[in-house]
Amino acid sequence: LFDETSQILQDLQNKGWITSTIHPRDLAIALLSLVNGAVLMWFIAPSHVSLPSLADSMAQIVMNGIRST
């Protein structure tokens, strides 16, 4: 899973679509950890975690960060 995700991220880096300052394997681990953590939280407390809403928020965080604009 890490290898496939790393390759996809490296392809995106090569196209200039995402930062190339972070190694693609590190990006893969970070992104997969974020997703796994969200799914775990939903699994543990589904009445408190809206997976669709969280997925949208996570996508915004990944693409834009958490820094104030």
GROMACS .gro file of C-alpha atoms in nm:
model
   69
    1LEU     CA    1   0.000   0.000   0.000
    2PHE     CA    2   0.283   0.241   0.085
    3ASP     CA    3   0.466   0.170  -0.239
    4GLU     CA    4   0.162   0.226  -0.459
    5THR     CA    5   0.061   0.543  -0.280
    6SER     CA    6   0.420   0.669  -0.287
    7GLN     CA    7   0.434   0.616  -0.662
    8ILE     CA    8   0.111   0.806  -0.718
    9LEU     CA    9   0.239   1.092  -0.504
   10GLN     CA   10   0.573   1.095  -0.685
   11ASP     CA   11   0.386   1.118  -1.017
   12LEU     CA   12   0.191   1.416  -0.880
   13GLN     CA   13   0.517   1.575  -0.764
   14ASN     CA   14   0.674   1.525  -1.105
   15LYS     CA   15   0.376   1.703  -1.262
   16GLY     CA   16   0.414   1.991  -1.017
   17TRP     CA   17   0.070   1.937  -0.867
   18ILE     CA   18   0.193   1.882  -0.511
   19THR     CA   19   0.503   1.985  -0.319
   20SER     CA   20   0.825   1.808  -0.401
   21THR     CA   21   0.995   1.919  -0.079
   22ILE     CA   22   0.866   1.613   0.110
   23HIS     CA   23   0.968   1.260   0.018
   24PRO     CA   24   0.673   1.078  -0.144
   25ARG     CA   25   0.700   0.785   0.100
   26ASP     CA   26   0.672   1.025   0.395
   27LEU     CA   27   0.370   1.187   0.229
   28ALA     CA   28   0.215   0.845   0.173
   29ILE     CA   29   0.261   0.745   0.536
   30ALA     CA   30   0.119   1.076   0.660
   31LEU     CA   31  -0.186   1.063   0.432
   32LEU     CA   32  -0.260   0.699   0.503
   33SER     CA   33  -0.223   0.765   0.877
   34LEU     CA   34  -0.470   1.053   0.853
   35VAL     CA   35  -0.725   0.838   0.671
   36ASN     CA   36  -0.676   0.538   0.901
   37GLY     CA   37  -0.716   0.760   1.207
   38ALA     CA   38  -1.038   0.911   1.074
   39VAL     CA   39  -1.184   0.570   0.996
   40LEU     CA   40  -1.084   0.444   1.341
   41MET     CA   41  -1.254   0.742   1.508
   42TRP     CA   42  -1.569   0.681   1.302
   43PHE     CA   43  -1.560   0.310   1.389
   44ILE     CA   44  -1.521   0.381   1.761
   45ALA     CA   45  -1.777   0.662   1.783
   46PRO     CA   46  -1.997   0.665   1.471
   47SER     CA   47  -2.260   0.881   1.639
   48HIS     CA   48  -1.998   1.153   1.694
   49VAL     CA   49  -1.805   1.132   1.367
   50SER     CA   50  -1.959   1.211   1.030
   51LEU     CA   51  -1.727   1.039   0.788
   52PRO     CA   52  -1.852   1.232   0.479
   53SER     CA   53  -1.812   1.567   0.655
   54LEU     CA   54  -1.476   1.467   0.798
   55ALA     CA   55  -1.357   1.349   0.456
   56ASP     CA   56  -1.433   1.692   0.310
   57SER     CA   57  -1.254   1.868   0.595
   58MET     CA   58  -0.955   1.636   0.565
   59ALA     CA   59  -0.929   1.704   0.193
   60GLN     CA   60  -0.926   2.078   0.261
   61ILE     CA   61  -0.661   2.037   0.532
   62VAL     CA   62  -0.440   1.823   0.309
   63MET     CA   63  -0.463   2.057   0.012
   64ASN     CA   64  -0.463   2.392   0.198
   65GLY     CA   65  -0.313   2.326   0.541
   66ILE     CA   66  -0.442   2.472   0.865
   67ARG     CA   67  -0.266   2.808   0.843
   68SER     CA   68  -0.487   3.116   0.849
   69THR     CA   69  -0.503   3.296   0.517
   0.00000   0.00000   0.00000
